[in-house]
Short mmCIF file of C-alpha atoms and ligand atoms in Angstrom, two decimals:
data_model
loop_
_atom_site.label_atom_id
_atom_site.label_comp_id
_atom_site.label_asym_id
_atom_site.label_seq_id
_atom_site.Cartn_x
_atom_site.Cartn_y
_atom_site.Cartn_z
CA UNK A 1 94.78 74.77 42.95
CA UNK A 2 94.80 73.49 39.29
CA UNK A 3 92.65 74.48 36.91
CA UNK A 4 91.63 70.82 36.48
CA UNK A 5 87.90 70.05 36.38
CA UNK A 6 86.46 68.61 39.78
CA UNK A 7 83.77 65.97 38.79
CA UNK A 8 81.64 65.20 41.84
CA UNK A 9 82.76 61.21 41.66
CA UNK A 10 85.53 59.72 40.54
CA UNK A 11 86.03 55.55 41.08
CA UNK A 12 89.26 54.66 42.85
CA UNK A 13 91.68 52.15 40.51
CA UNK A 14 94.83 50.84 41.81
CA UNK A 15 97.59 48.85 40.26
CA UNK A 16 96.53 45.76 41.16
CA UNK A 17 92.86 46.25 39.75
CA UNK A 18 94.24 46.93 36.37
CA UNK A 19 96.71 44.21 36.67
CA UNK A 20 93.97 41.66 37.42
CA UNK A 21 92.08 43.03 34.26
CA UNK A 22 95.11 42.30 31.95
CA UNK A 23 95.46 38.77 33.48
CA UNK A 24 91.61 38.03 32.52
CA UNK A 25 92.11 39.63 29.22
CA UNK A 26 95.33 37.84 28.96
CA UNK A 27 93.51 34.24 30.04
CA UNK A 28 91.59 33.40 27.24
CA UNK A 29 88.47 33.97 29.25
CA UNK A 30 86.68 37.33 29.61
CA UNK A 31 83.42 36.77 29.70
CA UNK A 32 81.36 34.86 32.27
CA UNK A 33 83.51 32.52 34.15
CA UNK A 34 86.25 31.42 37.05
CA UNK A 35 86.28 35.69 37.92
CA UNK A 36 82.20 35.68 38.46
CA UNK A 37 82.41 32.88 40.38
CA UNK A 38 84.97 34.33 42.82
CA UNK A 39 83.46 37.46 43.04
CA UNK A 40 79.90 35.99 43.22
CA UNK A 41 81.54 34.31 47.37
CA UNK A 42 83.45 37.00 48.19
CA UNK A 43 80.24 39.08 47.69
CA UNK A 44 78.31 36.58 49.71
CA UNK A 45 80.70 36.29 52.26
CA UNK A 46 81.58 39.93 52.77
CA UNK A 47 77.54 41.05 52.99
CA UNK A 48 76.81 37.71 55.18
CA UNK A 49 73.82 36.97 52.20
CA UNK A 50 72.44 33.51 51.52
CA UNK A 51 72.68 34.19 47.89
CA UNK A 52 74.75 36.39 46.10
CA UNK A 53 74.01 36.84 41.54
CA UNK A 54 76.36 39.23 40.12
CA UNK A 55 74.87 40.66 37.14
CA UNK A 56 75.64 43.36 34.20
CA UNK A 57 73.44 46.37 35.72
CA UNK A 58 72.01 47.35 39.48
CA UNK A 59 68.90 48.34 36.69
CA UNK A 60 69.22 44.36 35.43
CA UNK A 61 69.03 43.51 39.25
CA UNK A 62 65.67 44.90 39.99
CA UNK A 63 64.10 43.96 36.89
CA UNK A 64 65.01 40.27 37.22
CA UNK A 65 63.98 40.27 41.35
CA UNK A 66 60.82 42.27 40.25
CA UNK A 67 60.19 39.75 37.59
CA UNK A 68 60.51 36.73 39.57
CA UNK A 69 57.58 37.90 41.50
CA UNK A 70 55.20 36.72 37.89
CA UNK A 71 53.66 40.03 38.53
CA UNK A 72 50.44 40.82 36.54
CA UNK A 73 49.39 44.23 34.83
CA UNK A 74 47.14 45.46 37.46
CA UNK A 75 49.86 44.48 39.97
CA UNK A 76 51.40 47.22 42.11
CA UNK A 77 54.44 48.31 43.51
CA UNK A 78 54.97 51.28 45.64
CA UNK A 79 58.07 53.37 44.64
CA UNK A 80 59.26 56.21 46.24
CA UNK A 81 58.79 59.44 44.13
CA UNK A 82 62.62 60.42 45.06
CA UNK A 83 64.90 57.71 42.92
CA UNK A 84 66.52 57.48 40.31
CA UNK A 85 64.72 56.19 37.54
CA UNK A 86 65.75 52.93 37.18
CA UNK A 87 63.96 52.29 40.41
CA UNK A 88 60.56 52.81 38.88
CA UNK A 89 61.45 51.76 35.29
CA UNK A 90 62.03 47.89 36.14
CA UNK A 91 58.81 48.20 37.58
CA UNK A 92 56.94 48.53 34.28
CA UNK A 93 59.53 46.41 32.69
CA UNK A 94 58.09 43.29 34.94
CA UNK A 95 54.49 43.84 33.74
CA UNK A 96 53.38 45.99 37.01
CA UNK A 97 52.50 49.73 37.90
CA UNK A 98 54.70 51.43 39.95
CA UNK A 99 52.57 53.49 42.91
CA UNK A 100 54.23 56.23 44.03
CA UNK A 101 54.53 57.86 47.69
CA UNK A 102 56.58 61.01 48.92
CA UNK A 103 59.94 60.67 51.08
CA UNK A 104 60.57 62.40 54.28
CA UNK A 105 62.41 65.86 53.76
CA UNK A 106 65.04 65.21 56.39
CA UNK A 107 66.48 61.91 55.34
CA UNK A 108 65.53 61.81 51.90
CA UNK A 109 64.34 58.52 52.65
CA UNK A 110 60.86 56.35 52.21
CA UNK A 111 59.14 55.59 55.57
CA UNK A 112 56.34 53.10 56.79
CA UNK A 113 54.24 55.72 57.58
CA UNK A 114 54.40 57.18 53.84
CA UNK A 115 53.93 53.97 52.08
CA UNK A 116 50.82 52.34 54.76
CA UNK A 117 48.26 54.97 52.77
CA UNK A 118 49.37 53.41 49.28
CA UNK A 119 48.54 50.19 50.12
CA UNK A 120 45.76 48.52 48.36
CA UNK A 121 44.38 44.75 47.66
CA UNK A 122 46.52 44.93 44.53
CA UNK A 123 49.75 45.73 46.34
CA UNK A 124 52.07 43.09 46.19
CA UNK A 125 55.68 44.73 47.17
CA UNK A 126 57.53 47.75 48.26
CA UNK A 127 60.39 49.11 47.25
CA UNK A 128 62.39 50.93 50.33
CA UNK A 129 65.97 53.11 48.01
CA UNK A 130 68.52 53.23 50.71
CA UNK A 131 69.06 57.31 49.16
CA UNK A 132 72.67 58.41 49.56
CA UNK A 133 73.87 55.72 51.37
CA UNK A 134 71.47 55.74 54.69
CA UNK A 135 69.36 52.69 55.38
CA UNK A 136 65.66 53.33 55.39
CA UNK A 137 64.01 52.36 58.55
CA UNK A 138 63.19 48.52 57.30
CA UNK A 139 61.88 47.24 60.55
CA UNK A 140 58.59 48.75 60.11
CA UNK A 141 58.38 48.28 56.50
CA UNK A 142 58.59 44.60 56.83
CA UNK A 143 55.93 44.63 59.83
CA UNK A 144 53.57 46.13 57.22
CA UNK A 145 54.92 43.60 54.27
CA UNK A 146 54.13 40.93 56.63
CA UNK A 147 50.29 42.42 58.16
CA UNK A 148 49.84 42.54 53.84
CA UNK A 149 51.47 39.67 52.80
CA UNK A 150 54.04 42.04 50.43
CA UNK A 151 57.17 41.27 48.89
CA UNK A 152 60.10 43.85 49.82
CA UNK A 153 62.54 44.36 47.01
CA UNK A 154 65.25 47.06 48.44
CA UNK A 155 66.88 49.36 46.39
CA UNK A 156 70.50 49.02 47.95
CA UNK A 157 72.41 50.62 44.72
CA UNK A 158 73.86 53.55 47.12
CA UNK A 159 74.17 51.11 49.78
CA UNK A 160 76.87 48.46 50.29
CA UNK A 161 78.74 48.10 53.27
CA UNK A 162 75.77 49.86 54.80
CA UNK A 163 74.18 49.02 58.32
CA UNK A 164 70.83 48.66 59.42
CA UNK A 165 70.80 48.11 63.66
CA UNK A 166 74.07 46.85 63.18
CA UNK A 167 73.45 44.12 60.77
CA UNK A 168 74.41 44.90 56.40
CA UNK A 169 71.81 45.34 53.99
CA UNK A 170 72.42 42.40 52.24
CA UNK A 171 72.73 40.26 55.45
CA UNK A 172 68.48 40.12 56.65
CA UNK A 173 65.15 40.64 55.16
CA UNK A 174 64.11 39.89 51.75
CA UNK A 175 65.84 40.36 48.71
CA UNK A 176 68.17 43.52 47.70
CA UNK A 177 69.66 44.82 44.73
CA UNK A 178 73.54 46.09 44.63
CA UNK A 179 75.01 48.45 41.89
CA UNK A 180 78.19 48.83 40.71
CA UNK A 181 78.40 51.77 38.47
CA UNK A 182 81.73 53.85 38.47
CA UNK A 183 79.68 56.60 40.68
CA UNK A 184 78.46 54.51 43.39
CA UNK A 185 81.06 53.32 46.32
CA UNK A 186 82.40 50.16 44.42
CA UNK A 187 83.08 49.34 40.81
CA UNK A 188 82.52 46.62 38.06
CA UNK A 189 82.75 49.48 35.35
CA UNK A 190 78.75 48.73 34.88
CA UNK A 191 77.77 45.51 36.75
CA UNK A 192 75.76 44.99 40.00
CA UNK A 193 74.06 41.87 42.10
CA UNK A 194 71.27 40.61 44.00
CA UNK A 195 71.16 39.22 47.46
CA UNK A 196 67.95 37.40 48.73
CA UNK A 197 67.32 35.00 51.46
CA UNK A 198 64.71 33.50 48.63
CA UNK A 199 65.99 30.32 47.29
CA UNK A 200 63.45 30.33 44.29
CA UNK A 201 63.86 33.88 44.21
CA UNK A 202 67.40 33.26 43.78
CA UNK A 203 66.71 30.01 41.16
CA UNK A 204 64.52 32.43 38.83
CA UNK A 205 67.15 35.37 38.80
CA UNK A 206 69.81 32.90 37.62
CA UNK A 207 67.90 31.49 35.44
CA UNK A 208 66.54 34.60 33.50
CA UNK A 209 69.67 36.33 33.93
CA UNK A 210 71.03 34.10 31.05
CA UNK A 211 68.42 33.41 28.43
CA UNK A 212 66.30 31.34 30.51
CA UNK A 213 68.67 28.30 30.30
CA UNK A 214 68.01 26.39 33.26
CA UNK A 215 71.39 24.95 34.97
CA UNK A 216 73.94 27.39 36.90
CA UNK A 217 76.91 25.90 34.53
CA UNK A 218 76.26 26.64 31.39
CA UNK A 219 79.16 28.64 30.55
CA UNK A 220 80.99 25.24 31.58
CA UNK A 221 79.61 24.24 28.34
CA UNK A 222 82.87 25.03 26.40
CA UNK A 223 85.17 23.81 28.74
CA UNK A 224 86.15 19.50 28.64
CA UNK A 225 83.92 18.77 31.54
CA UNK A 226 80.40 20.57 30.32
CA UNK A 227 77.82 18.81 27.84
CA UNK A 228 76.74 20.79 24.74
CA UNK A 229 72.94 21.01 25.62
CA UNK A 230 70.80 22.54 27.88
CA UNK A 231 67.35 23.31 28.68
CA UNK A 232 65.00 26.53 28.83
CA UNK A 233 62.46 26.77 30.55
CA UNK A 234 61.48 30.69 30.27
CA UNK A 235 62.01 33.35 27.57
CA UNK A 236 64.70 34.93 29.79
CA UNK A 237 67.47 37.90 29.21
CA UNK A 238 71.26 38.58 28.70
CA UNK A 239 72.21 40.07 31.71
CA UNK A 240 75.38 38.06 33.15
CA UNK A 241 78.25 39.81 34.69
CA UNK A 242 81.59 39.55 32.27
CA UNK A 243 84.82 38.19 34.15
CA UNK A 244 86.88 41.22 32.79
CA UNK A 245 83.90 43.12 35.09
CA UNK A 246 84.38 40.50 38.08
CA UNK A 247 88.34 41.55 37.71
CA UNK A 248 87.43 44.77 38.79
CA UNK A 249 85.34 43.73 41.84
CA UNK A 250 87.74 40.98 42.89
CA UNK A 251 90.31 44.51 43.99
CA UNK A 252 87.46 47.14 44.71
CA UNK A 253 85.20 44.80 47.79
CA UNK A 254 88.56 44.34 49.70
CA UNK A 255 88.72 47.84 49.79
CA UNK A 256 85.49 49.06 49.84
CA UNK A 257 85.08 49.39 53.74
CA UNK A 258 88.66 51.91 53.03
CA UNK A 259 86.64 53.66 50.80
CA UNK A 260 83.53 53.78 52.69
CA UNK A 261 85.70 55.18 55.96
CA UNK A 262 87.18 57.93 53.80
CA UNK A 263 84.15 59.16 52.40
CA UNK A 264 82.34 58.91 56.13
CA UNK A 265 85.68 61.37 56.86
CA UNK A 266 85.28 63.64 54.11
CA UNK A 267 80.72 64.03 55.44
CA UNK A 268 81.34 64.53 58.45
CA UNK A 269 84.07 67.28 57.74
CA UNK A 270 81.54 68.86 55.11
CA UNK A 271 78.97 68.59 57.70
CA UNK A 272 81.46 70.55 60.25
CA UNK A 273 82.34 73.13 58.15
CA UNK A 274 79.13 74.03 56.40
CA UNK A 275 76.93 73.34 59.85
CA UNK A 276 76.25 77.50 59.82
CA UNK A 277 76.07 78.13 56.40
CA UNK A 278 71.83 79.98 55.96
CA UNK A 279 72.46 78.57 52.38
CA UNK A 280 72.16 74.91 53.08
CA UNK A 281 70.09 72.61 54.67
CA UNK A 282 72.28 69.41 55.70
CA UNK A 283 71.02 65.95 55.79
CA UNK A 284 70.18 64.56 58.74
CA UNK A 285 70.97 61.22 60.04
CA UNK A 286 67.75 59.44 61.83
CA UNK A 287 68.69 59.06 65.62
CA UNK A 288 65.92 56.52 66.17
CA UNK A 289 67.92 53.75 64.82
CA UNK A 290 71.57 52.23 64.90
CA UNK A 291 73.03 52.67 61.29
CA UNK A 292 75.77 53.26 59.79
CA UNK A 293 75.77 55.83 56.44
CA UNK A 294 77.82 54.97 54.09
CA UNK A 295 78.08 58.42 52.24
CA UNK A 296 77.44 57.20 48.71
CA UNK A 297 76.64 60.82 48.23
CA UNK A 298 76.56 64.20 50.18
CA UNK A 299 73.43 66.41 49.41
CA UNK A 300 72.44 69.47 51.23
CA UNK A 301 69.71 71.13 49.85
CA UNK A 302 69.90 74.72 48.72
CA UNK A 303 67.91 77.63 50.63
CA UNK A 304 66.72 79.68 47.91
CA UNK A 305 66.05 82.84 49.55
CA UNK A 306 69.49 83.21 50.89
CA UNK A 307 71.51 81.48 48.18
CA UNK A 308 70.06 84.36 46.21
CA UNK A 309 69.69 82.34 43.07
CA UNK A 310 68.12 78.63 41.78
CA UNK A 311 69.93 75.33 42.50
CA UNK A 312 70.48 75.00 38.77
CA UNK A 313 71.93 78.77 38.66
CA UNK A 314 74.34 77.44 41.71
CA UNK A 315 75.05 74.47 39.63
CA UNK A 316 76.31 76.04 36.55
CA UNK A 317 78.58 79.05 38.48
CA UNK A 318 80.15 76.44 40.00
CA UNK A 319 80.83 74.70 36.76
CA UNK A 320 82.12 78.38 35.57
CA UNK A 321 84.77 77.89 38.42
CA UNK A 322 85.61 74.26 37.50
CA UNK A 323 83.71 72.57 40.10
CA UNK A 324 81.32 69.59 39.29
CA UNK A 325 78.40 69.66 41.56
CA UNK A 326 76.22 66.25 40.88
CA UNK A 327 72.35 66.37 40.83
CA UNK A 328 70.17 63.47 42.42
CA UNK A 329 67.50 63.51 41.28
CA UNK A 330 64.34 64.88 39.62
CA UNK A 331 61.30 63.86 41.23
CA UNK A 332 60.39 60.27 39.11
CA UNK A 333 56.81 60.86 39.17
CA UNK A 334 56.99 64.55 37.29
CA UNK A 335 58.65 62.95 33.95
CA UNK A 336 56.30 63.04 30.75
CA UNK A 337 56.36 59.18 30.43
CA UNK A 338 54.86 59.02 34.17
CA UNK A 339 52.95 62.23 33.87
CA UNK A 340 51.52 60.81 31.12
CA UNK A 341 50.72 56.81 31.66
CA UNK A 342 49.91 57.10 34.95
CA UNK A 343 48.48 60.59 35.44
CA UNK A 344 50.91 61.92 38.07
CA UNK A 345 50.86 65.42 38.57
CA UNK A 346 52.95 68.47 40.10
CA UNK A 347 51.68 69.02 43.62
CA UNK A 348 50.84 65.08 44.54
CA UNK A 349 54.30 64.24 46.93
CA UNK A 350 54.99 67.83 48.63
CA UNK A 351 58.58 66.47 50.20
CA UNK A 352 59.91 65.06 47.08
CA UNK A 353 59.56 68.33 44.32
CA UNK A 354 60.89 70.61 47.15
CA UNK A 355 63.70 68.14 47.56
CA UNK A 356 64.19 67.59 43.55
CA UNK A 357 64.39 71.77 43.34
CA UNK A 358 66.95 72.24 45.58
CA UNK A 359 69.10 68.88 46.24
CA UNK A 360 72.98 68.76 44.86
CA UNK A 361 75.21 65.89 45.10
CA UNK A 362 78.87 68.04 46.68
CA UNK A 363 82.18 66.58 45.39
CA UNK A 364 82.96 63.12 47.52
CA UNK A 365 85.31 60.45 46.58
CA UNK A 366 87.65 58.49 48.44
CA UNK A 367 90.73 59.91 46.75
CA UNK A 368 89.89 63.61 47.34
CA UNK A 369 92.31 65.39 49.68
CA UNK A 370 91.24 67.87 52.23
CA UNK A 371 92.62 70.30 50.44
CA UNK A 372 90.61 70.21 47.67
CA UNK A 373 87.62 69.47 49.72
CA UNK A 374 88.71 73.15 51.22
CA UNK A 375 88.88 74.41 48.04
CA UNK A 376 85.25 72.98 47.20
CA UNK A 377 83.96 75.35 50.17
CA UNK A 378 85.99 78.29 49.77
CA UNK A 379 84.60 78.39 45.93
CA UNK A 380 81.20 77.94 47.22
CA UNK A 381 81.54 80.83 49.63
CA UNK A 382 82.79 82.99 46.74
CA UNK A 383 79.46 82.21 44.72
CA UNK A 384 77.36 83.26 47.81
CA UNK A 385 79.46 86.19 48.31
CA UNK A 386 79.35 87.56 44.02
CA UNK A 387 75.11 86.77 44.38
CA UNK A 388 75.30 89.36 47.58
CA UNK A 389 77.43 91.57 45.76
CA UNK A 390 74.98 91.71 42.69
CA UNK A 391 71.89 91.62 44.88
C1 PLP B 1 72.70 53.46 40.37
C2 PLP B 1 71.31 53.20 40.77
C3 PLP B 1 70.51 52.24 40.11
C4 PLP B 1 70.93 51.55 38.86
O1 PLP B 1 72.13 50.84 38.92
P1 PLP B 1 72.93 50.57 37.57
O2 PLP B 1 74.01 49.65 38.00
O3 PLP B 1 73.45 51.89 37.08
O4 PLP B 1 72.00 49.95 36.60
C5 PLP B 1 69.26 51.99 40.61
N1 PLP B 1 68.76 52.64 41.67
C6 PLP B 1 69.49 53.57 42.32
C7 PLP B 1 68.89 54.23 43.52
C8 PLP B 1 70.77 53.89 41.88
O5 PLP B 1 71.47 54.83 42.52
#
């Protein structure tokens, strides 16, 4: 083995990716343009989505769709507790108060059950996270959107090229938001998109995605064929996807069902080999439901008692042996700024702390070799076995 640092993720960047980046670079054009455009279709056609709006951020995503909703102050939305915090930020960026409810400790995942309690007359839409990759049960989730007359917003940033009863998130339902950070399963560098079956939903997001200047073409504006003025009709943002961005995606959603394959490989052999470990406590896929997991991240939780030491302990001996474990996530509604505006406290979502204190994110990326992935165990095994030696 090398002595190399293993980071938990790594983004997969061929040839032909960086060769499509020069050529944009190279074009004269590298900001919004011809590359969006492309990528915008392809994106529509490969997740079988009415509408398709790349964007600069996943977190740009769910502020616009959250936004579009003209949500008022005393407006809520009901968040799961175990996110990442982007998830429950855009919330208070569109003017509303995010209401949290707990997750279920097997999947990780938000369930109808959970979120039917938080409901109130000032409710006005859910947001299911598809967490690591699995789909959250959405059938009965939109049964209760529609008995309350709720918008559902997903959370798909872990999820593309995932499966819900055999159709893709992105393909059914409401409106979902895509990310494309370098960790998650496809690239843009930053970027991300939203899919909705919404046509005004899909209107408002274009429109405040670039400054509020209502027509679809303005970039078209510097070419021969665009006029010089334009319209705006809201105070909106700067959140448009860059072509040298789209240059990326154009080579990464060809591949991405590759990628996803490899890392379903690489789970299910972690699963295998750890499946007797007392240390861990594996995820567990819902049988109730066709799906299919893409894998965005691996997370066993850590048994305390027979780890002999704290996930964060287990974290940073691993790091001693040059092994990145990843951490996802503290619970959202423990930090100060919640704690604080919305008087949250330790002890209100059971599932989600006991998650947050013992949930790691194990090394998974398409390029990783079995053998490394041996290595990943073997070191972990020599952690448990120096805490047993020391006990
Ligand atoms: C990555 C992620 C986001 C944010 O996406 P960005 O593209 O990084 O802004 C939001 N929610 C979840 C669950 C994520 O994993």
């Amino acid at each position: 083995m090398t002595n190399e640092f293993l980071p938990f993720s790594k983004p997969t960047i061929d040839q032909a990716t960086i060769d499509e980046v020069v050529s944009c670079l190279k074009s004269g054009w590298i900001t919004t343009g011809p590359r969006v455009q492309k990528f915008a279709s392809m994106l529509k056609e490969y997740l079988g989505a009415k509408h398709a709006l790349p964007l600069l951020s996943g977190t740009a995503g769910l502020q616009l769709s959250l936004m579009s909703l003209n949500l008022k102050p005393e407006d809520e939305v009901i968040v799961p507790a175990f996110t990442f915090i982007a998830s429950a930020n855009t919330v208070v960026h569109a003017g509303a108060k995010p209401v949290f409810v707990d997750v279920d400790l097997a999947t990780r995942n938000i369930t109808a059950e959970l979120i039917e309690p938080a409901i109130t007359k000032k409710t006005r839409a859910i947001m299911p996270v598809h967490f690591a990759g699995l789909s959250v049960d959405l059938d009965p989730i939109y049964a209760l959107a529609k008995k309350y007359n709720l918008r559902v917003i997903e959370d798909a940033a872990q999820a593309i090229g995932a499966t819900y009863k055999n159709k893709k998130i992105g393909s059914f339902g409401d409106t979902q938001v895509f990310s494309f950070h370098p960790n998650k399963n496809m690239t843009t560098g930053e970027g991300g998109c939203v899919t909705t079956s919404d046509d005004e939903l899909a209107h408002q997001v274009e429109i405040l995605r670039f400054h509020g200047i209502d027509r679809t073409d303005a970039w078209n504006r510097f070419s021969k064929s665009g006029s010089q003025h334009y319209d705006v009709s809201v105070a909106g943002f700067k959140y448009n996807m860059m072509d040298i961005q789209a240059a990326l995606g154009l080579h990464q959603l060809p591949k991405l069902d590759e990628f996803n394959q490899r890392r379903t490989q690489l789970a299910c052999r972690y699963l295998e080999k750890l499946k007797n470990w007392p240390q861990f406590d594996l995820p567990e896929d819902p049988t109730h439901y066709a799906h299919v997991h893409i894998w965005h991240l691996f997370n066993p939780l850590l048994n305390l008692e027979q780890a002999r030491m704290t996930r964060d302990i287990f974290l940073e001996k691993m790091k001693d042996k040059n092994i990145g474990i990843g951490f996802h996530y503290d619970a959202v509604h423990l930090f100060s700024y919640y704690q604080k505006t919305f008087g949250y406290e330790a002890g209100d979502f059971p599932n989600t702390e006991n998650i947050a204190s013992r949930i790691m994110s194990l090394p998974l990326f398409p390029t990783m070799t079995e053998s490394i992935q041996d290595h990943v165990i073997d070191t972990m095994q020599t952690v448990f076995e120096e805490a047993l030696m020391h006990a």
